[in-house]
CSV table of C-alpha atoms and ligand atoms in Angstrom, one decimal:
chain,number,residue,atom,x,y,z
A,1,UNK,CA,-165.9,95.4,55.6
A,2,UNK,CA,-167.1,95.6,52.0
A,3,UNK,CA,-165.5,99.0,51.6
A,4,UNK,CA,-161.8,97.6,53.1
A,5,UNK,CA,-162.0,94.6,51.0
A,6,UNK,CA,-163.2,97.8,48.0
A,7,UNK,CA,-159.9,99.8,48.8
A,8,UNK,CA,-157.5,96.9,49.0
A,9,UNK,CA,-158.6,95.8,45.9
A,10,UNK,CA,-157.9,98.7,44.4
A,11,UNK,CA,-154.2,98.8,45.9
A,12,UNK,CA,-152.0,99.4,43.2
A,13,UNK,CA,-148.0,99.1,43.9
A,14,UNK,CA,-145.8,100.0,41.7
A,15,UNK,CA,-142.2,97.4,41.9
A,16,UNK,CA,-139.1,98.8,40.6
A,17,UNK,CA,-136.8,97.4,38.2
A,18,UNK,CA,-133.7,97.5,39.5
A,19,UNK,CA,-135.0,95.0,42.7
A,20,UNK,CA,-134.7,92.2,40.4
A,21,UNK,CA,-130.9,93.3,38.9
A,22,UNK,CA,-127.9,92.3,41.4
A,23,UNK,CA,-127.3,95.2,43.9
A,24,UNK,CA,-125.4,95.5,47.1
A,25,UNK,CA,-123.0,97.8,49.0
A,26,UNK,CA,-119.5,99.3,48.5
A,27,UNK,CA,-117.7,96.2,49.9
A,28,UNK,CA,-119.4,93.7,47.2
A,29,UNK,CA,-122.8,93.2,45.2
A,30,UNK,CA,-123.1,89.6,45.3
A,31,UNK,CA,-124.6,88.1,42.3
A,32,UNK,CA,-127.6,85.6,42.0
A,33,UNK,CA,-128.7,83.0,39.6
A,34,UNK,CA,-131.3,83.6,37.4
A,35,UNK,CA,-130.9,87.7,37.9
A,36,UNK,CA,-132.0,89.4,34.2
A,37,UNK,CA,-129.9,90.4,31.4
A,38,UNK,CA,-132.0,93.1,30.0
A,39,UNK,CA,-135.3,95.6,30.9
A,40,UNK,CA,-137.1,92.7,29.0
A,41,UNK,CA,-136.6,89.9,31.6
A,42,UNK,CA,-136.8,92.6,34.4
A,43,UNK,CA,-140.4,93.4,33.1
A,44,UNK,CA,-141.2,89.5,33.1
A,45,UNK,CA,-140.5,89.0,36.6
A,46,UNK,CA,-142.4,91.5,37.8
A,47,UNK,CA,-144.9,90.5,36.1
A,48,UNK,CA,-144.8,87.6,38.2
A,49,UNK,CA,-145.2,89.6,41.5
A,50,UNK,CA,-148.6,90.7,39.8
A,51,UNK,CA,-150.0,87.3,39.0
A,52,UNK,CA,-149.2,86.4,42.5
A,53,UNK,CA,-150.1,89.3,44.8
A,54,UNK,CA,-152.7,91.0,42.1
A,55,UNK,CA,-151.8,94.2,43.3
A,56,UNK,CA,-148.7,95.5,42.0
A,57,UNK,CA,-149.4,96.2,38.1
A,58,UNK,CA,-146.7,98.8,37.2
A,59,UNK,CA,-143.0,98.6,37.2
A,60,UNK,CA,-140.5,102.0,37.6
A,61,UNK,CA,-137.7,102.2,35.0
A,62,UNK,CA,-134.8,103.7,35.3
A,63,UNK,CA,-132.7,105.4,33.1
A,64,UNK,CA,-130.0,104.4,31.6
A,65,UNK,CA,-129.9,101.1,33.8
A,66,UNK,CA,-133.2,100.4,31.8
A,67,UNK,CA,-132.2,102.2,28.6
A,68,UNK,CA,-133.6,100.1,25.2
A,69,UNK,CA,-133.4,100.9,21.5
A,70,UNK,CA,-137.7,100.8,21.1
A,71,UNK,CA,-139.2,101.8,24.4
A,72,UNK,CA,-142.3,101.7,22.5
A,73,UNK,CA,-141.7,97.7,21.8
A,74,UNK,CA,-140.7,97.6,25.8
A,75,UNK,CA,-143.6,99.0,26.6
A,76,UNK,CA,-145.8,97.0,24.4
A,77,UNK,CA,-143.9,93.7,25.9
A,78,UNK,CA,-145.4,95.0,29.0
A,79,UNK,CA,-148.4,95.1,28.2
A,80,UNK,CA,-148.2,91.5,26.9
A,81,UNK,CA,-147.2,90.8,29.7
A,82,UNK,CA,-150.2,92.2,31.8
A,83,UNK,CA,-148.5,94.8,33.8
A,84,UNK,CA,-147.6,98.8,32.8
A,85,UNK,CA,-144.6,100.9,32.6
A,86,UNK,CA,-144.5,103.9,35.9
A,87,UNK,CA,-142.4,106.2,36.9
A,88,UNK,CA,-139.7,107.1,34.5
A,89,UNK,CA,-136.7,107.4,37.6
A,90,UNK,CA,-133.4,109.6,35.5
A,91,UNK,CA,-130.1,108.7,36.6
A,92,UNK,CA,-127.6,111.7,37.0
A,93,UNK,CA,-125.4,110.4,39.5
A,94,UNK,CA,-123.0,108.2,38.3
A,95,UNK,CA,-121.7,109.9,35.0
A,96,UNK,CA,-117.7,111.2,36.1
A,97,UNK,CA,-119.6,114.9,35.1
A,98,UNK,CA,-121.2,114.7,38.2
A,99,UNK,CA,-118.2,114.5,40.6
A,100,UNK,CA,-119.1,117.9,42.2
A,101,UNK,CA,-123.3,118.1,41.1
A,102,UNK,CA,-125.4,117.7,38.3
A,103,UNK,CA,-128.1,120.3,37.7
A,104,UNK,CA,-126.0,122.1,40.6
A,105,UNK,CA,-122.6,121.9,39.4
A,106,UNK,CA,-120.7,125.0,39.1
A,107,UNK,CA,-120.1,124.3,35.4
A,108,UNK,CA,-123.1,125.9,33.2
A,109,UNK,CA,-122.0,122.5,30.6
A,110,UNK,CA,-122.5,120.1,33.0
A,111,UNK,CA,-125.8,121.6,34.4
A,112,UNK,CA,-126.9,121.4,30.5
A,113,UNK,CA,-125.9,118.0,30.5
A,114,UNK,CA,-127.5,116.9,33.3
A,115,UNK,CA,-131.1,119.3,32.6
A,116,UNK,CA,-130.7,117.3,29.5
A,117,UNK,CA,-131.4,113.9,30.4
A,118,UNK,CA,-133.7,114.8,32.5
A,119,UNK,CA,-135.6,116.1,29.5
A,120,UNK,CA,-134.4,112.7,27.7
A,121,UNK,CA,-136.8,111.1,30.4
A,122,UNK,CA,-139.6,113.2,29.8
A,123,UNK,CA,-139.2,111.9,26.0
A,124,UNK,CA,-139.4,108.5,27.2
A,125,UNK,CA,-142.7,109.2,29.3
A,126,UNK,CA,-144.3,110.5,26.1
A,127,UNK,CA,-143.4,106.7,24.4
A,128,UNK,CA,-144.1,104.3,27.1
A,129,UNK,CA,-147.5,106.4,28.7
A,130,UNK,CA,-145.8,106.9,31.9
A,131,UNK,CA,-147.2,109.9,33.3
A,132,UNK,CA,-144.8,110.4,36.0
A,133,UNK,CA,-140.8,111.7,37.1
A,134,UNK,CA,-138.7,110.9,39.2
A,135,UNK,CA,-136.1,113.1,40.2
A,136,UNK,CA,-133.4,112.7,42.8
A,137,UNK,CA,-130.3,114.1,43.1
A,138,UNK,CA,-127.0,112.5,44.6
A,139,UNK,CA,-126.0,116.6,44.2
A,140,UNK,CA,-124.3,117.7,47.7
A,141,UNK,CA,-121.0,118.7,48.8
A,142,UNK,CA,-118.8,117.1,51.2
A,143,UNK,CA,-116.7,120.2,53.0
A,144,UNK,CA,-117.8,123.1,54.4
A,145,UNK,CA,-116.8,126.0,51.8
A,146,UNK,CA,-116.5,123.4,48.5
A,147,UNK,CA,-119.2,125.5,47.0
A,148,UNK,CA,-122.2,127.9,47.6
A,149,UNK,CA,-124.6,126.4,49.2
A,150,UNK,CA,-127.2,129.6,48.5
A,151,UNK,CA,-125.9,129.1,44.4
A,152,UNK,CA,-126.9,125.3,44.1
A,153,UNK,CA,-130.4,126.3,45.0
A,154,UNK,CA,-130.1,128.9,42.6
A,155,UNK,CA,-128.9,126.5,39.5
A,156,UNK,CA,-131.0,123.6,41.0
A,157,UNK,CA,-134.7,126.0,40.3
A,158,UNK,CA,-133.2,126.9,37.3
A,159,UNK,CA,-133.1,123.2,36.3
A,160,UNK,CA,-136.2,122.2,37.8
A,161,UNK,CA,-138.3,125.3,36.3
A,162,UNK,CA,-137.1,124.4,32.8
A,163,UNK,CA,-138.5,120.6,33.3
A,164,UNK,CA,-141.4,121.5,34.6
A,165,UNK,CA,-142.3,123.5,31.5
A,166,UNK,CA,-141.1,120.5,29.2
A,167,UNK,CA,-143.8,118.2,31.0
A,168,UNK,CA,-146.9,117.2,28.8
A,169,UNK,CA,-150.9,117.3,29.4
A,170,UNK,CA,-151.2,115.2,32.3
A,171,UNK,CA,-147.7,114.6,33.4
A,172,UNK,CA,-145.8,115.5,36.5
A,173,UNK,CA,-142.4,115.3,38.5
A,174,UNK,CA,-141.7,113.8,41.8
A,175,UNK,CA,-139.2,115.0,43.5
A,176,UNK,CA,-137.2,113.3,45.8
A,177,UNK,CA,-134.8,114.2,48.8
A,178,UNK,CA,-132.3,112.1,51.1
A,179,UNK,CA,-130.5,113.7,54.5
A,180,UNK,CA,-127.2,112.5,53.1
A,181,UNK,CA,-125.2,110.1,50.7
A,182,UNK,CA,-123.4,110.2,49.0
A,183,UNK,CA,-122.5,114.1,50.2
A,184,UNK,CA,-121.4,113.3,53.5
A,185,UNK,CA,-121.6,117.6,54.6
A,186,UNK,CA,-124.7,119.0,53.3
A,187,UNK,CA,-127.3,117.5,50.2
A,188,UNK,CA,-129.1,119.8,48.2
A,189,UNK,CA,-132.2,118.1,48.6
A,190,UNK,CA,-131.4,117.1,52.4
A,191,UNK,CA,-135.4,116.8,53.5
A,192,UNK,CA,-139.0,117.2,53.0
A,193,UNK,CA,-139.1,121.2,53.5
A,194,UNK,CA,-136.7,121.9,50.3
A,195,UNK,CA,-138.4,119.7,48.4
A,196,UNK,CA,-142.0,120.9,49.3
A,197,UNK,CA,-140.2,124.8,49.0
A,198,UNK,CA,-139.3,124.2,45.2
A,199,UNK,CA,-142.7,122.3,44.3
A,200,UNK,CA,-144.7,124.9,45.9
A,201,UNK,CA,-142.7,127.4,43.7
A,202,UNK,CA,-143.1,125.4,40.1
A,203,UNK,CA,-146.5,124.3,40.4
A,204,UNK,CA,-149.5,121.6,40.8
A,205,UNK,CA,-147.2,119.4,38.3
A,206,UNK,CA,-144.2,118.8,41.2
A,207,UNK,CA,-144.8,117.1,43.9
A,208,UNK,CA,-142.3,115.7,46.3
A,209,UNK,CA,-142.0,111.3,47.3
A,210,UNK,CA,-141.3,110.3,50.6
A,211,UNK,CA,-138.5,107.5,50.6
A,212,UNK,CA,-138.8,105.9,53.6
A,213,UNK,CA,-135.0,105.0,54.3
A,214,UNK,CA,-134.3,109.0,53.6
A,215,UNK,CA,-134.4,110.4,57.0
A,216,UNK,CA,-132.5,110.9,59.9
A,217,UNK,CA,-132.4,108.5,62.6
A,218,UNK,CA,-135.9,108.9,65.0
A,219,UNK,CA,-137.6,111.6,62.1
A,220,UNK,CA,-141.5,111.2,62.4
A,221,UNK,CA,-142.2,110.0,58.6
A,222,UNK,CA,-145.9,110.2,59.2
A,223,UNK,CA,-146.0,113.8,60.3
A,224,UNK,CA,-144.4,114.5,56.9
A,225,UNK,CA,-147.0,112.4,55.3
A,226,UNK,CA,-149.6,113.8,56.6
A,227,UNK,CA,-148.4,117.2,55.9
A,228,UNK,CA,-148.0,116.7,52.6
A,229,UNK,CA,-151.0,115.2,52.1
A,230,UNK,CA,-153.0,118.3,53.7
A,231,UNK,CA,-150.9,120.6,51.2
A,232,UNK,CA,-152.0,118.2,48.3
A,233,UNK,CA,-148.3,117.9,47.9
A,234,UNK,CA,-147.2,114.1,48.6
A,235,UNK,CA,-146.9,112.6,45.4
A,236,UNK,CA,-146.4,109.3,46.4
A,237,UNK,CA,-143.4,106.7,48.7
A,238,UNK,CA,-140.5,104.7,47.6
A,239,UNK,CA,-140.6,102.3,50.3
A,240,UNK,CA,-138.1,100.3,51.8
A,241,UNK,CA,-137.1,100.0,55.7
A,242,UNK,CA,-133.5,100.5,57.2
A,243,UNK,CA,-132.5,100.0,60.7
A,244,UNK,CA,-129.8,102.4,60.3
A,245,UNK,CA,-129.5,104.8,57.4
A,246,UNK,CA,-130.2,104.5,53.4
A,247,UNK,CA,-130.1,100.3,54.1
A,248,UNK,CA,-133.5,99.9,51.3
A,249,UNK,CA,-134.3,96.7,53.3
A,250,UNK,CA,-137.7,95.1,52.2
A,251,UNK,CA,-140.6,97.8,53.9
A,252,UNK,CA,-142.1,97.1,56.7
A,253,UNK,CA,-139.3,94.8,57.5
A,254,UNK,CA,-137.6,96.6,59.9
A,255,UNK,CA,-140.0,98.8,61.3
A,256,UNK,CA,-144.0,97.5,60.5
A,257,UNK,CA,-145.5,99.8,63.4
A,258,UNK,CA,-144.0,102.6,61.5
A,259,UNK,CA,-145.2,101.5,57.8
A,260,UNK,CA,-148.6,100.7,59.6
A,261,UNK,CA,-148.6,104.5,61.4
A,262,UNK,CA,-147.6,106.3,57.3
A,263,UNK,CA,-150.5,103.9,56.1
A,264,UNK,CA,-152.9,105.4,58.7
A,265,UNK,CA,-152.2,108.8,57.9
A,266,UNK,CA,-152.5,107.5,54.6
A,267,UNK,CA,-155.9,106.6,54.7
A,268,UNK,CA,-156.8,109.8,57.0
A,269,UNK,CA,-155.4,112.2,54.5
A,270,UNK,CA,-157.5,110.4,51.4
A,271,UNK,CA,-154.3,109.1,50.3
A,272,UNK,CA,-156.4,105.8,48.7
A,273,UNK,CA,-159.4,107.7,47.7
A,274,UNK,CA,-159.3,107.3,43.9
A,275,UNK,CA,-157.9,110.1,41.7
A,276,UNK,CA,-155.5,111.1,44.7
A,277,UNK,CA,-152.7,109.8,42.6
A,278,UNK,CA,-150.0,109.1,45.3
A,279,UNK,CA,-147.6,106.4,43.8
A,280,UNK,CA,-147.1,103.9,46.4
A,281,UNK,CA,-143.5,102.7,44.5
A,282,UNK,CA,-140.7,100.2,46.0
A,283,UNK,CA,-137.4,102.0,46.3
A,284,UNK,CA,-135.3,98.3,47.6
A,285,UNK,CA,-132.3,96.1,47.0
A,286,UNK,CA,-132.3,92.3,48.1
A,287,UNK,CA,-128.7,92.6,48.3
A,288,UNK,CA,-128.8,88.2,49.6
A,289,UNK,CA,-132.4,87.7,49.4
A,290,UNK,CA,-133.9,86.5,46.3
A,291,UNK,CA,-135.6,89.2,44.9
A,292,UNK,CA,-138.8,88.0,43.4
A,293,UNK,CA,-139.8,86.6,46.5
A,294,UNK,CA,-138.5,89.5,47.9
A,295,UNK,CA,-140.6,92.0,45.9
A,296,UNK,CA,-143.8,89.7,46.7
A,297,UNK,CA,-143.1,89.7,50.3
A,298,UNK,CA,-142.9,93.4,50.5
A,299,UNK,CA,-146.3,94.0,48.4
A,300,UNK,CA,-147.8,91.7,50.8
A,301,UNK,CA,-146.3,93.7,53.8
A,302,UNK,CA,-147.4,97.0,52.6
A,303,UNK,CA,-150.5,95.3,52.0
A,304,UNK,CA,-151.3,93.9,55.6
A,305,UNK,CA,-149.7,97.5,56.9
A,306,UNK,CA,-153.1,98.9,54.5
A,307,UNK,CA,-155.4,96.5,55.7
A,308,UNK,CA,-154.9,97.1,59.3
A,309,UNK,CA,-154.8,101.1,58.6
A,310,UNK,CA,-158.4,100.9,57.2
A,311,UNK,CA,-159.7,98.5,60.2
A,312,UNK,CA,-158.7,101.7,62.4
A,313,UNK,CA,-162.2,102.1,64.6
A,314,UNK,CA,-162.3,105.9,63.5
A,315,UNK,CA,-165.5,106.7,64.7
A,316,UNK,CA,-164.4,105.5,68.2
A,317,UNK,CA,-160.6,107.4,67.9
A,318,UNK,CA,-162.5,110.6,66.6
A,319,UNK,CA,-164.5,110.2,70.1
A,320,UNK,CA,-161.3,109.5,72.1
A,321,UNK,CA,-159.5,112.3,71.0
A,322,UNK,CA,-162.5,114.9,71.3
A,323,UNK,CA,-162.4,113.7,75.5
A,324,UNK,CA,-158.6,113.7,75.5
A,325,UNK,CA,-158.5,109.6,76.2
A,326,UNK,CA,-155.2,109.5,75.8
A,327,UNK,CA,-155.2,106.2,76.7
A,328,UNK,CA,-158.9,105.0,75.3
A,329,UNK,CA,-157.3,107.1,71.8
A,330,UNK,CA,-154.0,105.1,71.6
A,331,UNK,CA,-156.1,101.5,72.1
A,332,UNK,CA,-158.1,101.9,69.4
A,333,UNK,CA,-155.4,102.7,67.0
A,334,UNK,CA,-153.4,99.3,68.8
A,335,UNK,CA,-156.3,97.5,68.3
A,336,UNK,CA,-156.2,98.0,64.5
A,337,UNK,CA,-152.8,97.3,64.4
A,338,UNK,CA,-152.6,94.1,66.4
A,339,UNK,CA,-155.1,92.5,64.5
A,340,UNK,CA,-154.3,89.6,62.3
A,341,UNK,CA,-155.3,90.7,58.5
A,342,UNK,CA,-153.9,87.8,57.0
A,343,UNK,CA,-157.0,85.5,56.5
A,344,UNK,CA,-158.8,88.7,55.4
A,345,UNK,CA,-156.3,89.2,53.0
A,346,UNK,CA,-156.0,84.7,51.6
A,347,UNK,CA,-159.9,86.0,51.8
A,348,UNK,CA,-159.5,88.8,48.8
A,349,UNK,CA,-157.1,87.2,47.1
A,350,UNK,CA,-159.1,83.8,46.9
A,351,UNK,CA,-162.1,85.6,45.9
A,352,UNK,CA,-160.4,87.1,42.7
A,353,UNK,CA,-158.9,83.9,42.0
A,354,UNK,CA,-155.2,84.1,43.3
A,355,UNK,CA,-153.4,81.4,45.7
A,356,UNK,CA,-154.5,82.5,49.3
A,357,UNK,CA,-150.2,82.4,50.0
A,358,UNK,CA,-148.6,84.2,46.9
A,359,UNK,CA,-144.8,83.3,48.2
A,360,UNK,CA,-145.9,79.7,48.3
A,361,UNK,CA,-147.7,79.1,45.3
A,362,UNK,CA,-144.8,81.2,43.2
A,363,UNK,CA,-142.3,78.8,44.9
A,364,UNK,CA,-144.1,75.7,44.0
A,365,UNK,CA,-144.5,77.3,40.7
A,366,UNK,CA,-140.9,76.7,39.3
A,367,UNK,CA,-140.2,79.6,37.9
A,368,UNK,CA,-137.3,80.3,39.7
A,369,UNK,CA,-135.5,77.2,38.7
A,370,UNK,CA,-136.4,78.3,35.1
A,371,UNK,CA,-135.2,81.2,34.8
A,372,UNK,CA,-132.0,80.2,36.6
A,373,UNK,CA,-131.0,77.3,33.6
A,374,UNK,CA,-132.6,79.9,31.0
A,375,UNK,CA,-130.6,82.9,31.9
A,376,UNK,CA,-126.9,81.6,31.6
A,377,UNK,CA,-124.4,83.8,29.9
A,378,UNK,CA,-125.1,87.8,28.9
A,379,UNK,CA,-124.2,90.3,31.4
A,380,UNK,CA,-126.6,90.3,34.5
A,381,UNK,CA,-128.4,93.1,35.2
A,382,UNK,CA,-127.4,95.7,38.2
A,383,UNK,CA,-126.5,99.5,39.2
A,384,UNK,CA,-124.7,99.5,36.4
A,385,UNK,CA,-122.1,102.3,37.7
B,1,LRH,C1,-131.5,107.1,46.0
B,1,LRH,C2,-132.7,106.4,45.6
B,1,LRH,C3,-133.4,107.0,44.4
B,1,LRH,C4,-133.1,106.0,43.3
B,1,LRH,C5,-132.1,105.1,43.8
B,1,LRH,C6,-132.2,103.8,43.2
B,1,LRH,O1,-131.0,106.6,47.3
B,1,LRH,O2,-133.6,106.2,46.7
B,1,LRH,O3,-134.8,106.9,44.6
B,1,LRH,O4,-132.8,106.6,42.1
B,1,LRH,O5,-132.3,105.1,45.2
B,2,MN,MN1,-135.7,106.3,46.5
């Protein structure tokens, strides 16, 4: 037990920043008291999801819906704050540019534009210590003929190739791919293969993040997870869950057999063995939950998905599976997973000091209600677009 409680200590989820900006669909984003004006107040309550769960110390930015004059000052508020700045995520996907693509586009000056905010986030890595990328592209077209599908791949390497050489000592890209949306015909990141295709081509430096809500319908995530893994080429998750398509519900909400099945193969592949460095990030909007509470409840479900992962008998499923016991194979990987990890988990957290319930000691702590009468007036935080 000493080496579970050992690993989930050492969990380390990274919250994004827009989850605590107002987000929501195409038919409204419905806004919320309290919701942050700036990076600045973003940063401060995640900070809070730290103090409560004590296992998410990084937040993602991204750019330009984080954009600041000093990241260096942002980053050092951070720090003041007891949690780090992660991945850098760039944004070129709602500029009117990119109507028709971004590092694709048939226009050379738009694919210079875009390749050059790209390298804008790479600047920004060097200031606030973030050692990773994120790159995903929106790029797709959404008619059969509109463009070449062969030439985006073309212009796409070219973009990617000329990032990859901009990164520093220590720094890498993630690179991320969706089946669809908003190209409704065909994406030019559409699925694990492409990515995992141009990565293999750059280099150790690109790797490619699974986001859970980017598949289609019935897809077996933790194949892919455990595939990448093997290749040494998963870089790390944006989590969510969706019941339908790209819905970035809280993870595990929707589906916590298939969070607790990625977290097994997870564990398997070495995915928590220190120095791995797969990024286990939130990719979510609470579009009518509120989002603090939100963010901690999702921690704690990706947390309890761990937990159980790690209390998989593997000795006995190893034993199974050499007699082909189907059925002797299958109940001991239930057994982990209908097991109650909660009071082991009020265990940990009592034992380095936190509230045993994290959403119930940050509701009693009031810092809802004080942020909603602090934060009247400015423009509330969101997508931006
Ligand atoms: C695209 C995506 C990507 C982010 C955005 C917020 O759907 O998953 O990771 O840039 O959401
Ligand atoms: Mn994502």
């Amino acid at each position: 037990m000493t080496d579970i409680k050992a690993t989930l200590l050492a969990q380390h989820i990274e919250t994004p920043s827009w989850a605590y900006g107002n987000s929501g669909t195409r038919f409204k984003v419905f806004a919320q008291k309290g919701v942050p004006r700036d990076p600045y107040e973003k940063l401060a309550d995640a900070a809070q999801v730290h103090a409560y769960t004590g296992i998410a110390p990084t937040v993602a930015l991204h750019i330009p819906w984080d954009k600041v004059d000093d990241y260096a000052d942002l980053a050092r508020h951070a720090r003041e704050l007891g949690v780090g700045i992660g991945a850098i995520n760039s944004n070129v996907f709602q500029d009117d540019d990119y109507m028709l693509g971004s590092v694709t586009h048939p226009s050379g000056r738009v694919r210079r534009k875009a390749t050059d905010h790209l390298l804008e986030c790479v600047d920004i890595m060097d200031v606030t210590g973030s050692d990773t990328l994120k790159l995903w592209f929106s790029d797709g077209i959404n008619y059969p003929g509109q463009d070449d599908i062969r030439a985006r791949q073309d212009r796409l390497s070219e973009s990617l190739a000329e990032v990859y050489d901009r990164l520093g000592e220590g720094q890498r890209f993630l690179l991320e791919y969706k089946l669809f949306e908003p190209a409704f015909y065909a994406t030019d990141v559409p699925d694990w293969g492409t990515a995992y295709a141009h990565c293999v081509k750059l280099g150790p430096k690109a790797q490619v993040v699974v986001d859970t809500g980017h598949h289609a319908p019935g897809v077996n995530i933790e194949f892919i997870v455990a595939f990448l893994l093997r290749e040494g080429k998963l870089g790390g998750f944006d989590f969510n869950s969706r019941f339908y398509a790209d819905d970035d519900l809280m993870v595990g909400a929707a589906d916590p057999f298939q969070l607790f099945r990625i977290m097994y193969e997870v564990v398997r592949g070495g995915g928590l063995d220190a120095g791995t460095g797969v990024a286990f990030m939130l990719d979510q909007c609470h579009n009518i939950e509120p989002k603090i509470p939100g963010q901690i409840r999702s921690v704690m479900n990706v947390q309890e998905a761990t937990a159980k992962a790690l209390l998989v008998d593997r000795e006995a499923l190893a034993a199974a599976q050499a007699e082909g016991d189907v059925l002797g194979a299958n109940a001991v990987f239930m057994d982990a997973y209908n097991t109650d990890v909660r009071p082991l988990l009020a265990e940990l957290r009592e034992e380095r000091g936190l509230a045993p319930d994290p959403m119930a000691a940050y509701a009693k702590s009031g810092y809802f209600e004080k942020i909603a009468a602090e934060r009247v007036g400015g423009q509330q935080a969101g997508w931006g677009a």
